[in-house]
Amino acid sequence: MRYIWFRSIREKIQSWFTQPPSSESEDELIELPARLKDELLKRIDESAPPPIYKTTILEAIAPAVESWRHRIDAPNHLVILASAAESIPKIINDSFEDWEDWSIEVISPLNTLKRPYNPRLIEKRISKLLEPYLQVKITNFEAADDDTEIPLDQRRKTLVLVPQLEQCFLRSIGGWSSVDYLREIIFKNPNCFWVIGSSHPAWNFLDFVCQISAYFDQIQLLPELDDEMLADWLTPIAEKLVTLDKPDRSSNDPRQAYWELIASQSSGIARVAQYLWLESLQIHGDRMQDESGESLDLKKLLRVEADAKQKLLLHPVKPSLPSLPSLTNLDRYLLHATLIHTTITRSHLAQTLGEAESQIQARVQWLSRQGILESRDGGLRIHPLYYDKLRVDLSHNNFFVGDD
């Protein structure tokens, strides 16, 4: 379906291959200074996720919680599945910041959960984080639902967020028994409703090794973002700092297809789209010099623009995803393991492959220099710009990635 959609707009964007989307000549445009790009990326990361994500989650939660509070046999969970390129914990936590149902308490006991060095201790770490919350029984399960004289909706008043299921396991010997433990906790606590966030690769892996979807079948997928959603989300954030050169909608300006191409190439994934969009923004070369021809740093540049009572003008050029470099089999094993866990430390990465950390260090460094791996949240993860092409490459080389 995605391929058909891309072909349907091919004629509309054909002119992009012969002329730039910006009104400026590409010869006059240069890449954004690294500091400006970092500042824009920081502002996007600090902003709320696309509104449609929050709407989708809350609209799925409402009927599920309502059913759970009034039907004793209703499921007490909802799984939120998204691309591994997304920041799923941020999406889930932000969605519940403005929770308006005061009859239900929202708790996040596993918000700080990080895999311990020894994956066999994950279960103990989960138990320790749950222990302070009296609403959740981790022992004496028989007492979890013994107040049968109290009306059901008065007993069921707690919503528990598990923002990142990937932190609850490691692909190693005994490394996913902690998921079985968490599953037991959830089912032995019917008076708590559990919202579980997971990436597609992690869920597909857990479904393969422990049939997790047989136990958790109430699932909500995050939607793909279209061109209008992406433009409405990213443009206002950027324009707090800069001005964006926009197409003239009354003409045949080829830039009108700009956001459609962003949406198509990013597969509608927010974090892929934001990086692709940033890579497509350029600046007029003359703006980077003062009247004497001396180069301006970002601070001086923004001050010059402020003195002129205007914001820095950025121009979009044709967006394109980078190509994957030639990968070895070891590279693919490393990247596949990273994909499954979303974020993983070097020591855990070595454990998943049964190797000493020193044996994988050189390839990890090379993949990082190539830009495929990035350091984030205290570990390694796949850079969003390589996400789709890597999934295709792994699938073609007989690595199980499943649907996304």
mmCIF file of N, CA and C in Angstrom, residues 134-247:
data_model
loop_
_atom_site.group_PDB
_atom_site.id
_atom_site.type_symbol
_atom_site.label_atom_id
_atom_site.label_comp_id
_atom_site.label_asym_id
_atom_site.label_seq_id
_atom_site.Cartn_x
_atom_site.Cartn_y
_atom_site.Cartn_z
ATOM 1 N N LEU A 134 1.358 -0.045 47.235
ATOM 2 C CA LEU A 134 0.483 -0.997 47.913
ATOM 3 C C LEU A 134 -0.656 -1.477 47.025
ATOM 4 N N GLN A 135 -0.943 -0.696 45.956
ATOM 5 C CA GLN A 135 -2.027 -1.114 45.052
ATOM 6 C C GLN A 135 -1.666 -2.379 44.287
ATOM 7 N N VAL A 136 -0.352 -2.656 44.167
ATOM 8 C CA VAL A 136 0.118 -3.793 43.371
ATOM 9 C C VAL A 136 0.626 -4.884 44.311
ATOM 10 N N LYS A 137 0.014 -6.046 44.213
ATOM 11 C CA LYS A 137 0.459 -7.187 45.023
ATOM 12 C C LYS A 137 1.582 -7.923 44.292
ATOM 13 N N ILE A 138 2.716 -8.135 44.994
ATOM 14 C CA ILE A 138 3.802 -8.919 44.400
ATOM 15 C C ILE A 138 3.990 -10.233 45.148
ATOM 16 N N THR A 139 3.256 -10.388 46.252
ATOM 17 C CA THR A 139 3.166 -11.653 46.984
ATOM 18 C C THR A 139 1.735 -11.766 47.496
ATOM 19 N N ASN A 140 1.402 -12.896 48.090
ATOM 20 C CA ASN A 140 0.059 -13.072 48.659
ATOM 21 C C ASN A 140 -1.020 -12.695 47.645
ATOM 22 N N PHE A 141 -0.904 -13.282 46.451
ATOM 23 C CA PHE A 141 -1.802 -12.918 45.362
ATOM 24 C C PHE A 141 -3.271 -13.200 45.676
ATOM 25 N N GLU A 142 -3.521 -14.157 46.570
ATOM 26 C CA GLU A 142 -4.907 -14.509 46.867
ATOM 27 C C GLU A 142 -5.672 -13.331 47.447
ATOM 28 N N ALA A 143 -4.922 -12.393 48.058
ATOM 29 C CA ALA A 143 -5.571 -11.238 48.687
ATOM 30 C C ALA A 143 -5.770 -10.079 47.722
ATOM 31 N N ALA A 144 -5.335 -10.267 46.468
ATOM 32 C CA ALA A 144 -5.387 -9.164 45.506
ATOM 33 C C ALA A 144 -6.809 -8.793 45.127
ATOM 34 N N ASP A 145 -7.743 -9.726 45.269
ATOM 35 C CA ASP A 145 -9.119 -9.425 44.867
ATOM 36 C C ASP A 145 -10.108 -10.054 45.843
ATOM 37 N N ASP A 146 -9.816 -9.866 47.150
ATOM 38 C CA ASP A 146 -10.653 -10.528 48.144
ATOM 39 C C ASP A 146 -11.748 -9.635 48.716
ATOM 40 N N ASP A 147 -11.789 -8.354 48.290
ATOM 41 C CA ASP A 147 -12.818 -7.448 48.790
ATOM 42 C C ASP A 147 -14.041 -7.494 47.895
ATOM 43 N N THR A 148 -14.632 -8.662 47.796
ATOM 44 C CA THR A 148 -15.728 -8.850 46.839
ATOM 45 C C THR A 148 -16.997 -8.106 47.221
ATOM 46 N N GLU A 149 -17.107 -7.666 48.479
ATOM 47 C CA GLU A 149 -18.297 -6.930 48.881
ATOM 48 C C GLU A 149 -18.254 -5.479 48.418
ATOM 49 N N ILE A 150 -17.085 -4.993 48.069
ATOM 50 C CA ILE A 150 -16.947 -3.622 47.562
ATOM 51 C C ILE A 150 -17.271 -3.632 46.073
ATOM 52 N N PRO A 151 -18.064 -2.670 45.585
ATOM 53 C CA PRO A 151 -18.397 -2.622 44.155
ATOM 54 C C PRO A 151 -17.136 -2.652 43.280
ATOM 55 N N LEU A 152 -17.235 -3.295 42.139
ATOM 56 C CA LEU A 152 -16.083 -3.502 41.260
ATOM 57 C C LEU A 152 -15.403 -2.195 40.888
ATOM 58 N N ASP A 153 -16.191 -1.180 40.513
ATOM 59 C CA ASP A 153 -15.581 0.074 40.072
ATOM 60 C C ASP A 153 -14.907 0.827 41.211
ATOM 61 N N GLN A 154 -15.216 0.447 42.471
ATOM 62 C CA GLN A 154 -14.535 1.047 43.617
ATOM 63 C C GLN A 154 -13.235 0.324 43.951
ATOM 64 N N ARG A 155 -13.129 -0.914 43.493
ATOM 65 C CA ARG A 155 -11.887 -1.669 43.701
ATOM 66 C C ARG A 155 -10.870 -1.382 42.596
ATOM 67 N N ARG A 156 -11.383 -1.123 41.420
ATOM 68 C CA ARG A 156 -10.505 -0.952 40.256
ATOM 69 C C ARG A 156 -10.268 0.534 39.996
ATOM 70 N N LYS A 157 -9.218 1.058 40.626
ATOM 71 C CA LYS A 157 -8.980 2.502 40.583
ATOM 72 C C LYS A 157 -7.525 2.861 40.299
ATOM 73 N N THR A 158 -6.741 1.892 39.816
ATOM 74 C CA THR A 158 -5.311 2.157 39.589
ATOM 75 C C THR A 158 -4.910 1.790 38.169
ATOM 76 N N LEU A 159 -4.232 2.720 37.505
ATOM 77 C CA LEU A 159 -3.710 2.502 36.158
ATOM 78 C C LEU A 159 -2.183 2.525 36.242
ATOM 79 N N VAL A 160 -1.538 1.449 35.817
ATOM 80 C CA VAL A 160 -0.082 1.295 35.945
ATOM 81 C C VAL A 160 0.571 1.423 34.566
ATOM 82 N N LEU A 161 1.531 2.336 34.455
ATOM 83 C CA LEU A 161 2.254 2.514 33.191
ATOM 84 C C LEU A 161 3.537 1.693 33.200
ATOM 85 N N VAL A 162 3.712 0.909 32.143
ATOM 86 C CA VAL A 162 4.981 0.204 31.893
ATOM 87 C C VAL A 162 5.476 0.772 30.562
ATOM 88 N N PRO A 163 6.224 1.883 30.598
ATOM 89 C CA PRO A 163 6.475 2.642 29.370
ATOM 90 C C PRO A 163 7.394 1.968 28.355
ATOM 91 N N GLN A 164 8.237 1.034 28.800
ATOM 92 C CA GLN A 164 9.164 0.409 27.848
ATOM 93 C C GLN A 164 9.421 -1.044 28.245
ATOM 94 N N LEU A 165 8.692 -1.938 27.620
ATOM 95 C CA LEU A 165 8.819 -3.370 27.925
ATOM 96 C C LEU A 165 10.224 -3.888 27.627
ATOM 97 N N GLU A 166 10.932 -3.257 26.691
ATOM 98 C CA GLU A 166 12.273 -3.722 26.320
ATOM 99 C C GLU A 166 13.240 -3.727 27.496
ATOM 100 N N GLN A 167 13.026 -2.832 28.485
ATOM 101 C CA GLN A 167 13.915 -2.799 29.644
ATOM 102 C C GLN A 167 13.659 -3.961 30.596
ATOM 103 N N CYS A 168 12.610 -4.742 30.330
ATOM 104 C CA CYS A 168 12.238 -5.848 31.209
ATOM 105 C C CYS A 168 12.851 -7.177 30.779
ATOM 106 N N PHE A 169 13.698 -7.183 29.749
ATOM 107 C CA PHE A 169 14.298 -8.452 29.325
ATOM 108 C C PHE A 169 15.606 -8.206 28.582
ATOM 109 N N LEU A 170 16.368 -9.265 28.423
ATOM 110 C CA LEU A 170 17.548 -9.268 27.569
ATOM 111 C C LEU A 170 17.543 -10.583 26.798
ATOM 112 N N ARG A 171 17.854 -10.518 25.533
ATOM 113 C CA ARG A 171 17.896 -11.743 24.738
ATOM 114 C C ARG A 171 19.166 -12.523 25.083
ATOM 115 N N SER A 172 19.046 -13.350 26.106
ATOM 116 C CA SER A 172 20.160 -14.174 26.576
ATOM 117 C C SER A 172 19.567 -15.331 27.371
ATOM 118 N N ILE A 173 20.412 -16.260 27.802
ATOM 119 C CA ILE A 173 19.924 -17.412 28.572
ATOM 120 C C ILE A 173 19.292 -16.913 29.876
ATOM 121 N N GLY A 174 18.025 -17.206 30.049
ATOM 122 C CA GLY A 174 17.312 -16.766 31.247
ATOM 123 C C GLY A 174 16.959 -15.291 31.253
ATOM 124 N N GLY A 175 17.231 -14.613 30.151
ATOM 125 C CA GLY A 175 17.070 -13.153 30.126
ATOM 126 C C GLY A 175 15.656 -12.662 29.904
ATOM 127 N N TRP A 176 14.730 -13.557 29.526
ATOM 128 C CA TRP A 176 13.350 -13.094 29.356
ATOM 129 C C TRP A 176 12.391 -13.784 30.334
ATOM 130 N N SER A 177 12.917 -14.504 31.309
ATOM 131 C CA SER A 177 12.038 -15.061 32.349
ATOM 132 C C SER A 177 11.380 -13.938 33.144
ATOM 133 N N SER A 178 12.016 -12.768 33.166
ATOM 134 C CA SER A 178 11.458 -11.602 33.855
ATOM 135 C C SER A 178 10.161 -11.147 33.203
ATOM 136 N N VAL A 179 10.013 -11.384 31.892
ATOM 137 C CA VAL A 179 8.759 -11.043 31.220
ATOM 138 C C VAL A 179 7.652 -11.975 31.694
ATOM 139 N N ASP A 180 7.980 -13.249 31.903
ATOM 140 C CA ASP A 180 6.996 -14.183 32.462
ATOM 141 C C ASP A 180 6.587 -13.745 33.867
ATOM 142 N N TYR A 181 7.556 -13.261 34.637
ATOM 143 C CA TYR A 181 7.261 -12.783 35.995
ATOM 144 C C TYR A 181 6.329 -11.577 35.945
ATOM 145 N N LEU A 182 6.635 -10.613 35.080
ATOM 146 C CA LEU A 182 5.788 -9.432 34.951
ATOM 147 C C LEU A 182 4.388 -9.818 34.488
ATOM 148 N N ARG A 183 4.331 -10.769 33.576
ATOM 149 C CA ARG A 183 3.025 -11.239 33.093
ATOM 150 C C ARG A 183 2.199 -11.799 34.255
ATOM 151 N N GLU A 184 2.848 -12.576 35.143
ATOM 152 C CA GLU A 184 2.133 -13.142 36.294
ATOM 153 C C GLU A 184 1.646 -12.031 37.219
ATOM 154 N N ILE A 185 2.494 -11.039 37.459
ATOM 155 C CA ILE A 185 2.107 -9.906 38.309
ATOM 156 C C ILE A 185 0.857 -9.228 37.736
ATOM 157 N N ILE A 186 0.862 -9.005 36.436
ATOM 158 C CA ILE A 186 -0.268 -8.319 35.803
ATOM 159 C C ILE A 186 -1.553 -9.116 35.949
ATOM 160 N N PHE A 187 -1.492 -10.404 35.718
ATOM 161 C CA PHE A 187 -2.701 -11.218 35.768
ATOM 162 C C PHE A 187 -3.157 -11.522 37.192
ATOM 163 N N LYS A 188 -2.236 -11.440 38.143
ATOM 164 C CA LYS A 188 -2.614 -11.663 39.543
ATOM 165 C C LYS A 188 -3.095 -10.366 40.202
ATOM 166 N N ASN A 189 -3.064 -9.266 39.442
ATOM 167 C CA ASN A 189 -3.543 -7.977 39.946
ATOM 168 C C ASN A 189 -4.654 -7.446 39.048
ATOM 169 N N PRO A 190 -5.818 -8.088 39.079
ATOM 170 C CA PRO A 190 -6.907 -7.668 38.196
ATOM 171 C C PRO A 190 -7.480 -6.298 38.542
ATOM 172 N N ASN A 191 -7.183 -5.780 39.732
ATOM 173 C CA ASN A 191 -7.698 -4.466 40.116
ATOM 174 C C ASN A 191 -6.794 -3.329 39.660
ATOM 175 N N CYS A 192 -5.739 -3.670 38.924
ATOM 176 C CA CYS A 192 -4.878 -2.662 38.288
ATOM 177 C C CYS A 192 -5.000 -2.824 36.775
ATOM 178 N N PHE A 193 -5.052 -1.700 36.077
ATOM 179 C CA PHE A 193 -5.064 -1.721 34.618
ATOM 180 C C PHE A 193 -3.674 -1.315 34.152
ATOM 181 N N TRP A 194 -3.074 -2.115 33.274
ATOM 182 C CA TRP A 194 -1.680 -1.942 32.875
ATOM 183 C C TRP A 194 -1.585 -1.446 31.434
ATOM 184 N N VAL A 195 -0.869 -0.350 31.247
ATOM 185 C CA VAL A 195 -0.592 0.181 29.910
ATOM 186 C C VAL A 195 0.872 -0.116 29.603
ATOM 187 N N ILE A 196 1.097 -0.953 28.598
ATOM 188 C CA ILE A 196 2.440 -1.476 28.313
ATOM 189 C C ILE A 196 2.923 -0.942 26.971
ATOM 190 N N GLY A 197 4.058 -0.259 26.981
ATOM 191 C CA GLY A 197 4.642 0.243 25.747
ATOM 192 C C GLY A 197 5.720 -0.694 25.238
ATOM 193 N N SER A 198 5.719 -0.940 23.936
ATOM 194 C CA SER A 198 6.734 -1.825 23.355
ATOM 195 C C SER A 198 6.968 -1.454 21.900
ATOM 196 N N SER A 199 8.177 -1.724 21.440
ATOM 197 C CA SER A 199 8.465 -1.586 20.014
ATOM 198 C C SER A 199 7.992 -2.841 19.288
ATOM 199 N N HIS A 200 7.756 -2.710 17.994
ATOM 200 C CA HIS A 200 7.377 -3.881 17.195
ATOM 201 C C HIS A 200 8.447 -4.975 17.232
ATOM 202 N N PRO A 201 9.746 -4.645 17.033
ATOM 203 C CA PRO A 201 10.754 -5.734 17.057
ATOM 204 C C PRO A 201 10.809 -6.472 18.391
ATOM 205 N N ALA A 202 10.700 -5.747 19.510
ATOM 206 C CA ALA A 202 10.728 -6.407 20.816
ATOM 207 C C ALA A 202 9.510 -7.316 20.983
ATOM 208 N N TRP A 203 8.348 -6.812 20.595
ATOM 209 C CA TRP A 203 7.125 -7.599 20.722
ATOM 210 C C TRP A 203 7.179 -8.844 19.840
ATOM 211 N N ASN A 204 7.670 -8.687 18.615
ATOM 212 C CA ASN A 204 7.783 -9.832 17.703
ATOM 213 C C ASN A 204 8.728 -10.886 18.259
ATOM 214 N N PHE A 205 9.839 -10.430 18.868
ATOM 215 C CA PHE A 205 10.784 -11.372 19.474
ATOM 216 C C PHE A 205 10.140 -12.110 20.644
ATOM 217 N N LEU A 206 9.471 -11.371 21.533
ATOM 218 C CA LEU A 206 8.839 -11.998 22.700
ATOM 219 C C LEU A 206 7.696 -12.914 22.290
ATOM 220 N N ASP A 207 7.031 -12.567 21.208
ATOM 221 C CA ASP A 207 5.971 -13.447 20.725
ATOM 222 C C ASP A 207 6.560 -14.763 20.207
ATOM 223 N N PHE A 208 7.762 -14.669 19.646
ATOM 224 C CA PHE A 208 8.432 -15.864 19.112
ATOM 225 C C PHE A 208 8.923 -16.778 20.238
ATOM 226 N N VAL A 209 9.478 -16.186 21.302
ATOM 227 C CA VAL A 209 10.101 -17.016 22.348
ATOM 228 C C VAL A 209 9.149 -17.378 23.488
ATOM 229 N N CYS A 210 8.134 -16.542 23.735
ATOM 230 C CA CYS A 210 7.235 -16.868 24.857
ATOM 231 C C CYS A 210 5.773 -16.554 24.554
ATOM 232 N N GLN A 211 5.427 -16.440 23.282
ATOM 233 C CA GLN A 211 4.031 -16.303 22.841
ATOM 234 C C GLN A 211 3.290 -15.225 23.631
ATOM 235 N N ILE A 212 3.893 -14.052 23.734
ATOM 236 C CA ILE A 212 3.335 -13.013 24.601
ATOM 237 C C ILE A 212 1.965 -12.519 24.144
ATOM 238 N N SER A 213 1.730 -12.521 22.835
ATOM 239 C CA SER A 213 0.442 -12.013 22.348
ATOM 240 C C SER A 213 -0.716 -12.939 22.695
ATOM 241 N N ALA A 214 -0.421 -14.182 23.098
ATOM 242 C CA ALA A 214 -1.486 -15.080 23.546
ATOM 243 C C ALA A 214 -2.045 -14.626 24.891
ATOM 244 N N TYR A 215 -1.238 -13.876 25.648
ATOM 245 C CA TYR A 215 -1.658 -13.403 26.963
ATOM 246 C C TYR A 215 -2.120 -11.947 26.926
ATOM 247 N N PHE A 216 -1.523 -11.166 26.020
ATOM 248 C CA PHE A 216 -1.871 -9.753 25.909
ATOM 249 C C PHE A 216 -2.377 -9.494 24.486
ATOM 250 N N ASP A 217 -3.692 -9.562 24.340
ATOM 251 C CA ASP A 217 -4.249 -9.452 22.990
ATOM 252 C C ASP A 217 -4.973 -8.126 22.741
ATOM 253 N N GLN A 218 -4.991 -7.263 23.746
ATOM 254 C CA GLN A 218 -5.604 -5.938 23.567
ATOM 255 C C GLN A 218 -4.484 -4.962 23.193
ATOM 256 N N ILE A 219 -4.364 -4.684 21.900
ATOM 257 C CA ILE A 219 -3.203 -3.969 21.358
ATOM 258 C C ILE A 219 -3.652 -2.756 20.554
ATOM 259 N N GLN A 220 -2.924 -1.660 20.720
ATOM 260 C CA GLN A 220 -3.171 -0.452 19.924
ATOM 261 C C GLN A 220 -1.875 -0.050 19.216
ATOM 262 N N LEU A 221 -1.935 0.089 17.894
ATOM 263 C CA LEU A 221 -0.780 0.542 17.123
ATOM 264 C C LEU A 221 -0.817 2.061 17.003
ATOM 265 N N LEU A 222 0.353 2.684 17.083
ATOM 266 C CA LEU A 222 0.407 4.112 16.792
ATOM 267 C C LEU A 222 0.253 4.310 15.287
ATOM 268 N N PRO A 223 -0.463 5.345 14.860
ATOM 269 C CA PRO A 223 -0.726 5.537 13.433
ATOM 270 C C PRO A 223 0.485 6.082 12.683
ATOM 271 N N GLU A 224 0.500 5.859 11.379
ATOM 272 C CA GLU A 224 1.481 6.525 10.517
ATOM 273 C C GLU A 224 1.075 7.980 10.359
ATOM 274 N N LEU A 225 2.051 8.872 10.341
ATOM 275 C CA LEU A 225 1.780 10.293 10.191
ATOM 276 C C LEU A 225 1.783 10.665 8.713
ATOM 277 N N ASP A 226 0.793 11.451 8.294
ATOM 278 C CA ASP A 226 0.774 11.899 6.906
ATOM 279 C C ASP A 226 1.452 13.257 6.785
ATOM 280 N N ASP A 227 1.460 13.815 5.578
ATOM 281 C CA ASP A 227 2.186 15.053 5.329
ATOM 282 C C ASP A 227 1.668 16.220 6.167
ATOM 283 N N GLU A 228 0.349 16.345 6.284
ATOM 284 C CA GLU A 228 -0.215 17.452 7.044
ATOM 285 C C GLU A 228 0.101 17.330 8.529
ATOM 286 N N MET A 229 0.024 16.119 9.051
ATOM 287 C CA MET A 229 0.344 15.910 10.473
ATOM 288 C C MET A 229 1.789 16.304 10.774
ATOM 289 N N LEU A 230 2.706 15.909 9.889
ATOM 290 C CA LEU A 230 4.119 16.216 10.107
ATOM 291 C C LEU A 230 4.381 17.715 10.005
ATOM 292 N N ALA A 231 3.798 18.362 8.993
ATOM 293 C CA ALA A 231 3.991 19.799 8.823
ATOM 294 C C ALA A 231 3.421 20.567 10.014
ATOM 295 N N ASP A 232 2.240 20.172 10.467
ATOM 296 C CA ASP A 232 1.594 20.866 11.586
ATOM 297 C C ASP A 232 2.347 20.649 12.891
ATOM 298 N N TRP A 233 3.069 19.525 13.012
ATOM 299 C CA TRP A 233 3.819 19.239 14.232
ATOM 300 C C TRP A 233 5.180 19.936 14.238
ATOM 301 N N LEU A 234 5.931 19.809 13.151
ATOM 302 C CA LEU A 234 7.323 20.268 13.133
ATOM 303 C C LEU A 234 7.474 21.768 12.877
ATOM 304 N N THR A 235 6.661 22.320 11.991
ATOM 305 C CA THR A 235 6.837 23.718 11.595
ATOM 306 C C THR A 235 6.724 24.693 12.771
ATOM 307 N N PRO A 236 5.683 24.616 13.614
ATOM 308 C CA PRO A 236 5.595 25.576 14.725
ATOM 309 C C PRO A 236 6.764 25.483 15.704
ATOM 310 N N ILE A 237 7.304 24.280 15.901
ATOM 311 C CA ILE A 237 8.441 24.126 16.816
ATOM 312 C C ILE A 237 9.650 24.869 16.252
ATOM 313 N N ALA A 238 9.922 24.649 14.966
ATOM 314 C CA ALA A 238 11.087 25.275 14.340
ATOM 315 C C ALA A 238 10.949 26.791 14.293
ATOM 316 N N GLU A 239 9.733 27.273 14.059
ATOM 317 C CA GLU A 239 9.550 28.705 13.837
ATOM 318 C C GLU A 239 9.605 29.524 15.123
ATOM 319 N N LYS A 240 9.814 28.861 16.261
ATOM 320 C CA LYS A 240 10.131 29.609 17.473
ATOM 321 C C LYS A 240 11.563 30.138 17.416
ATOM 322 N N LEU A 241 12.381 29.522 16.547
ATOM 323 C CA LEU A 241 13.789 29.906 16.435
ATOM 324 C C LEU A 241 14.124 30.479 15.065
ATOM 325 N N VAL A 242 13.540 29.931 14.014
ATOM 326 C CA VAL A 242 13.888 30.322 12.646
ATOM 327 C C VAL A 242 12.618 30.517 11.824
ATOM 328 N N THR A 243 12.801 31.007 10.594
ATOM 329 C CA THR A 243 11.709 31.105 9.624
ATOM 330 C C THR A 243 11.963 30.083 8.528
ATOM 331 N N LEU A 244 10.906 29.405 8.078
ATOM 332 C CA LEU A 244 11.036 28.397 7.035
ATOM 333 C C LEU A 244 10.498 28.936 5.721
ATOM 334 N N ASP A 245 11.295 28.778 4.675
ATOM 335 C CA ASP A 245 10.863 29.157 3.332
ATOM 336 C C ASP A 245 9.752 28.204 2.897
ATOM 337 N N LYS A 246 8.567 28.737 2.590
ATOM 338 C CA LYS A 246 7.409 27.894 2.286
ATOM 339 C C LYS A 246 7.033 28.030 0.815
ATOM 340 N N PRO A 247 6.432 26.973 0.251
ATOM 341 C CA PRO A 247 6.010 27.022 -1.147
ATOM 342 C C PRO A 247 4.811 27.944 -1.342
#
